[in-house]
PDB file of C-alpha atoms in Angstrom:
ATOM      1  CA  UNK T   8       0.000   0.000   0.000  1.00 51.00           C
ATOM      2  CA  UNK T   9       3.020   2.321   0.444  1.00 58.00           C
ATOM      3  CA  UNK T  10       3.634   2.491  -3.358  1.00 64.00           C
ATOM      4  CA  UNK T  11       0.216   4.005  -4.144  1.00 67.00           C
ATOM      5  CA  UNK T  12       1.060   7.586  -2.988  1.00 74.00           C
ATOM      6  CA  UNK T  13       4.286   7.520  -5.054  1.00 75.00           C
ATOM      7  CA  UNK T  14       2.380   6.300  -8.121  1.00 76.00           C
ATOM      8  CA  UNK T  15      -0.258   9.009  -7.568  1.00 77.00           C
ATOM      9  CA  UNK T  16       2.463  11.714  -7.374  1.00 77.00           C
ATOM     10  CA  UNK T  17       4.071  10.397 -10.568  1.00 78.00           C
ATOM     11  CA  UNK T  18       0.743  10.523 -12.419  1.00 81.00           C
ATOM     12  CA  UNK T  19       0.047  14.089 -11.208  1.00 81.00           C
ATOM     13  CA  UNK T  20       3.559  15.231 -12.268  1.00 76.00           C
ATOM     14  CA  UNK T  21       3.160  13.682 -15.728  1.00 73.00           C
ATOM     15  CA  UNK T  22      -0.243  15.350 -16.097  1.00 74.00           C
ATOM     16  CA  UNK T  23       1.190  18.801 -15.265  1.00 72.00           C
ATOM     17  CA  UNK T  24       4.101  18.310 -17.649  1.00 75.00           C
ATOM     18  CA  UNK T  25       1.671  17.295 -20.397  1.00 69.00           C
ATOM     19  CA  UNK T  26      -0.471  20.389 -19.734  1.00 66.00           C
ATOM     20  CA  UNK T  27       2.508  22.753 -19.762  1.00 64.00           C
ATOM     21  CA  UNK T  28       4.121  21.489 -22.943  1.00 64.00           C
ATOM     22  CA  UNK T  29       1.293  20.363 -25.175  1.00 61.00           C
ATOM     23  CA  UNK T  30      -1.716  22.601 -24.597  1.00 60.00           C
ATOM     24  CA  UNK T  31      -0.628  25.588 -26.754  1.00 54.00           C
ATOM     25  CA  UNK T  32       1.473  23.916 -29.430  1.00 46.00           C
ATOM     26  CA  UNK T  33      -0.545  25.393 -32.337  1.00 46.00           C
ATOM     27  CA  UNK T  34      -0.363  28.975 -31.086  1.00 47.00           C
ATOM     28  CA  UNK T  35       2.796  30.911 -31.835  1.00 44.00           C
ATOM     29  CA  UNK T  36       3.022  34.670 -31.665  1.00 45.00           C
ATOM     30  CA  UNK T  37       5.539  37.287 -32.658  1.00 48.00           C
ATOM     31  CA  UNK T  38       6.932  39.553 -29.996  1.00 49.00           C
ATOM     32  CA  UNK T  39       4.434  42.385 -30.049  1.00 47.00           C
ATOM     33  CA  UNK T  40       5.399  45.056 -27.564  1.00 50.00           C
ATOM     34  CA  UNK T  41       4.615  48.612 -26.658  1.00 49.00           C
ATOM     35  CA  UNK T  42       7.302  51.272 -26.847  1.00 49.00           C
ATOM     36  CA  UNK T  43       7.544  55.040 -26.907  1.00 48.00           C
ATOM     37  CA  UNK T  44       8.273  57.102 -30.013  1.00 48.00           C
ATOM     38  CA  UNK T  45      10.124  60.436 -30.210  1.00 49.00           C
ATOM     39  CA  UNK T  46       7.017  62.313 -29.081  1.00 52.00           C
ATOM     40  CA  UNK T  47       6.754  60.139 -25.902  1.00 51.00           C
ATOM     41  CA  UNK T  48       3.587  58.506 -27.219  1.00 56.00           C
ATOM     42  CA  UNK T  49       3.081  54.796 -26.766  1.00 58.00           C
ATOM     43  CA  UNK T  50       3.101  52.744 -29.990  1.00 64.00           C
ATOM     44  CA  UNK T  51       2.730  49.036 -30.599  1.00 76.00           C
ATOM     45  CA  UNK T  52       5.419  47.297 -32.650  1.00 79.00           C
ATOM     46  CA  UNK T  53       6.296  43.824 -33.867  1.00 86.00           C
ATOM     47  CA  UNK T  54       9.825  42.565 -33.173  1.00 87.00           C
ATOM     48  CA  UNK T  55      11.312  39.272 -34.351  1.00 91.00           C
ATOM     49  CA  UNK T  56      14.772  37.847 -35.093  1.00 90.00           C
ATOM     50  CA  UNK T  57      14.958  35.580 -38.147  1.00 92.00           C
ATOM     51  CA  UNK T  58      17.655  33.823 -40.166  1.00 90.00           C
ATOM     52  CA  UNK T  59      17.911  33.972 -43.926  1.00 89.00           C
ATOM     53  CA  UNK T  60      18.867  30.979 -46.052  1.00 90.00           C
ATOM     54  CA  UNK T  61      22.548  31.954 -45.712  1.00 88.00           C
ATOM     55  CA  UNK T  62      22.204  31.658 -41.878  1.00 89.00           C
ATOM     56  CA  UNK T  63      22.609  35.416 -41.376  1.00 88.00           C
ATOM     57  CA  UNK T  64      20.478  36.673 -38.458  1.00 89.00           C
ATOM     58  CA  UNK T  65      18.253  39.716 -38.993  1.00 90.00           C
ATOM     59  CA  UNK T  66      16.083  41.673 -36.630  1.00 92.00           C
ATOM     60  CA  UNK T  67      12.730  42.578 -38.182  1.00 92.00           C
ATOM     61  CA  UNK T  68      10.807  45.459 -36.597  1.00 91.00           C
ATOM     62  CA  UNK T  69       7.441  46.714 -37.872  1.00 91.00           C
ATOM     63  CA  UNK T  70       5.925  49.860 -36.380  1.00 88.00           C
ATOM     64  CA  UNK T  71       3.555  52.670 -37.401  1.00 87.00           C
ATOM     65  CA  UNK T  72       5.195  55.748 -38.903  1.00 79.00           C
ATOM     66  CA  UNK T  73       3.255  57.906 -36.445  1.00 70.00           C
ATOM     67  CA  UNK T  74       0.288  57.651 -34.096  1.00 58.00           C
ATOM     68  CA  UNK T  75      -1.934  59.401 -36.657  1.00 58.00           C
ATOM     69  CA  UNK T  76      -0.741  57.569 -39.776  1.00 63.00           C
ATOM     70  CA  UNK T  77      -1.915  54.195 -41.046  1.00 68.00           C
ATOM     71  CA  UNK T  78       1.414  53.479 -42.752  1.00 84.00           C
ATOM     72  CA  UNK T  79       3.702  50.850 -41.305  1.00 90.00           C
ATOM     73  CA  UNK T  80       7.474  50.916 -41.502  1.00 91.00           C
ATOM     74  CA  UNK T  81       9.585  47.772 -41.793  1.00 91.00           C
ATOM     75  CA  UNK T  82      13.052  48.082 -40.270  1.00 90.00           C
ATOM     76  CA  UNK T  83      15.618  45.393 -41.053  1.00 89.00           C
ATOM     77  CA  UNK T  84      18.734  45.341 -38.892  1.00 89.00           C
ATOM     78  CA  UNK T  85      21.772  43.138 -39.447  1.00 85.00           C
ATOM     79  CA  UNK T  86      24.729  42.513 -37.175  1.00 77.00           C
ATOM     80  CA  UNK T  87      26.658  45.830 -36.943  1.00 70.00           C
ATOM     81  CA  UNK T  88      30.039  45.802 -38.639  1.00 65.00           C
ATOM     82  CA  UNK T  89      29.433  42.635 -40.642  1.00 65.00           C
ATOM     83  CA  UNK T  90      27.746  44.284 -43.615  1.00 68.00           C
ATOM     84  CA  UNK T  91      26.825  47.608 -45.140  1.00 70.00           C
ATOM     85  CA  UNK T  92      23.509  48.415 -46.794  1.00 74.00           C
ATOM     86  CA  UNK T  93      23.705  51.041 -49.527  1.00 73.00           C
ATOM     87  CA  UNK T  94      20.761  53.421 -49.622  1.00 71.00           C
ATOM     88  CA  UNK T  95      18.446  53.620 -51.428  1.00 80.00           C
ATOM     89  CA  UNK T  96      18.010  49.909 -52.146  1.00 84.00           C
ATOM     90  CA  UNK T  97      14.419  48.733 -52.517  1.00 88.00           C
ATOM     91  CA  UNK T  98      13.254  45.564 -50.766  1.00 91.00           C
ATOM     92  CA  UNK T  99      11.766  42.790 -52.895  1.00 94.00           C
ATOM     93  CA  UNK T 100       8.900  40.874 -51.272  1.00 95.00           C
ATOM     94  CA  UNK T 101       7.512  37.684 -52.848  1.00 94.00           C
ATOM     95  CA  UNK T 102       4.500  35.576 -51.982  1.00 91.00           C
ATOM     96  CA  UNK T 103       3.708  32.949 -54.564  1.00 87.00           C
ATOM     97  CA  UNK T 104       3.049  34.825 -57.808  1.00 89.00           C
ATOM     98  CA  UNK T 105       2.782  38.244 -56.201  1.00 92.00           C
ATOM     99  CA  UNK T 106       5.788  40.538 -55.907  1.00 94.00           C
ATOM    100  CA  UNK T 107       6.110  43.890 -54.152  1.00 94.00           C
ATOM    101  CA  UNK T 108       8.907  46.409 -54.367  1.00 94.00           C
ATOM    102  CA  UNK T 109       9.075  48.325 -51.059  1.00 93.00           C
ATOM    103  CA  UNK T 110      10.647  51.755 -51.208  1.00 91.00           C
ATOM    104  CA  UNK T 111      13.749  52.427 -49.077  1.00 87.00           C
ATOM    105  CA  UNK T 112      12.918  55.370 -46.797  1.00 88.00           C
ATOM    106  CA  UNK T 113      15.981  55.190 -44.552  1.00 83.00           C
ATOM    107  CA  UNK T 114      17.289  58.605 -45.647  1.00 78.00           C
ATOM    108  CA  UNK T 115      13.807  60.196 -45.383  1.00 76.00           C
ATOM    109  CA  UNK T 116      13.131  59.501 -41.704  1.00 65.00           C
ATOM    110  CA  UNK T 117      12.232  62.498 -39.546  1.00 56.00           C
ATOM    111  CA  UNK T 118      14.663  61.638 -36.782  1.00 55.00           C
ATOM    112  CA  UNK T 119      18.388  61.832 -37.325  1.00 51.00           C
ATOM    113  CA  UNK T 120      19.436  59.312 -39.996  1.00 49.00           C
ATOM    114  CA  UNK T 121      22.734  58.872 -38.124  1.00 52.00           C
ATOM    115  CA  UNK T 122      20.859  57.006 -35.398  1.00 51.00           C
ATOM    116  CA  UNK T 123      20.584  54.038 -37.773  1.00 59.00           C
ATOM    117  CA  UNK T 124      23.883  52.333 -38.482  1.00 65.00           C
ATOM    118  CA  UNK T 125      25.022  51.066 -41.903  1.00 73.00           C
ATOM    119  CA  UNK T 126      23.531  47.641 -41.247  1.00 78.00           C
ATOM    120  CA  UNK T 127      19.938  48.907 -40.927  1.00 85.00           C
ATOM    121  CA  UNK T 128      17.314  49.952 -43.448  1.00 87.00           C
ATOM    122  CA  UNK T 129      13.701  51.119 -43.291  1.00 89.00           C
ATOM    123  CA  UNK T 130      10.988  50.472 -45.876  1.00 90.00           C
ATOM    124  CA  UNK T 131       7.466  51.784 -46.474  1.00 92.00           C
ATOM    125  CA  UNK T 132       5.012  48.871 -46.139  1.00 92.00           C
ATOM    126  CA  UNK T 133       1.856  50.677 -47.338  1.00 89.00           C
ATOM    127  CA  UNK T 134       1.722  48.965 -50.759  1.00 90.00           C
ATOM    128  CA  UNK T 135       2.265  45.529 -49.197  1.00 92.00           C
ATOM    129  CA  UNK T 136      -0.316  45.979 -46.425  1.00 91.00           C
ATOM    130  CA  UNK T 137      -2.909  47.299 -48.892  1.00 90.00           C
ATOM    131  CA  UNK T 138      -2.767  44.079 -50.938  1.00 91.00           C
ATOM    132  CA  UNK T 139      -2.103  41.466 -48.252  1.00 89.00           C
ATOM    133  CA  UNK T 140      -5.390  39.759 -47.441  1.00 87.00           C
ATOM    134  CA  UNK T 141      -4.125  36.441 -45.995  1.00 89.00           C
ATOM    135  CA  UNK T 142      -1.420  35.323 -43.592  1.00 92.00           C
ATOM    136  CA  UNK T 143       0.797  33.812 -46.253  1.00 91.00           C
ATOM    137  CA  UNK T 144       4.518  33.243 -45.858  1.00 94.00           C
ATOM    138  CA  UNK T 145       6.637  35.923 -47.499  1.00 95.00           C
ATOM    139  CA  UNK T 146      10.183  35.972 -48.879  1.00 95.00           C
ATOM    140  CA  UNK T 147      12.291  39.112 -48.518  1.00 95.00           C
ATOM    141  CA  UNK T 148      15.248  39.958 -50.732  1.00 92.00           C
ATOM    142  CA  UNK T 149      17.602  42.908 -50.618  1.00 89.00           C
ATOM    143  CA  UNK T 150      19.921  42.911 -53.662  1.00 87.00           C
ATOM    144  CA  UNK T 151      23.514  42.349 -52.636  1.00 84.00           C
ATOM    145  CA  UNK T 152      22.621  41.862 -48.965  1.00 85.00           C
ATOM    146  CA  UNK T 153      19.749  39.395 -48.351  1.00 87.00           C
ATOM    147  CA  UNK T 154      19.248  36.568 -50.830  1.00 86.00           C
ATOM    148  CA  UNK T 155      16.163  34.980 -49.272  1.00 91.00           C
ATOM    149  CA  UNK T 156      14.674  35.761 -45.847  1.00 93.00           C
ATOM    150  CA  UNK T 157      11.545  33.682 -45.126  1.00 95.00           C
ATOM    151  CA  UNK T 158       8.812  35.414 -43.124  1.00 95.00           C
ATOM    152  CA  UNK T 159       6.467  32.892 -41.426  1.00 94.00           C
ATOM    153  CA  UNK T 160       2.661  33.292 -41.501  1.00 94.00           C
ATOM    154  CA  UNK T 161       2.393  34.067 -37.760  1.00 93.00           C
ATOM    155  CA  UNK T 162       4.568  37.145 -38.288  1.00 94.00           C
ATOM    156  CA  UNK T 163       2.498  38.252 -41.298  1.00 93.00           C
ATOM    157  CA  UNK T 164      -0.580  37.906 -39.078  1.00 92.00           C
ATOM    158  CA  UNK T 165       1.068  40.139 -36.484  1.00 92.00           C
ATOM    159  CA  UNK T 166       1.824  42.772 -39.132  1.00 91.00           C
ATOM    160  CA  UNK T 167      -1.727  42.679 -40.446  1.00 91.00           C
ATOM    161  CA  UNK T 168      -3.108  43.133 -36.926  1.00 89.00           C
ATOM    162  CA  UNK T 169      -0.841  46.171 -36.459  1.00 87.00           C
ATOM    163  CA  UNK T 170      -2.158  47.604 -39.736  1.00 84.00           C
ATOM    164  CA  UNK T 171      -5.772  47.046 -38.636  1.00 82.00           C
ATOM    165  CA  UNK T 172      -5.156  48.726 -35.273  1.00 78.00           C
ATOM    166  CA  UNK T 173      -3.901  51.817 -37.069  1.00 67.00           C
ATOM    167  CA  UNK T 174      -7.013  52.069 -39.292  1.00 61.00           C
TER     168      UNK T 174
END
């Protein structure tokens, strides 16, 4: 009879482990956080680190251009010192048969352009967000810098939700 409490504890532990690891397997979210812009107003942004097919790590940040504007800005940041992005270089975005050419706005930002280092670039996402109606995977390409950077559907969903919040 002394082994029954130990067996009961083992079953309870296994049940809790099962609940912790397997209950939310299908739900994955990007890191959506709140931050403050230059005007000390709170804005919501999407932040994710991804690897391209050459195993280079990139930080992808999507945020509204201002509290009043519906336009989103995509900032791509590489490891400082390892590469240099020449501006302007437009970003190519592919999804199946559709292709978008996002305009490089790094030199047009209202804050000091020096705050971004040579391994960062910003792009206007308005044309992409206007046509994106599903959470499809995307492929980003920056000539001479990024050959193929896959963007998973959960991140596209996060971007679309940011665009809807700004409407």
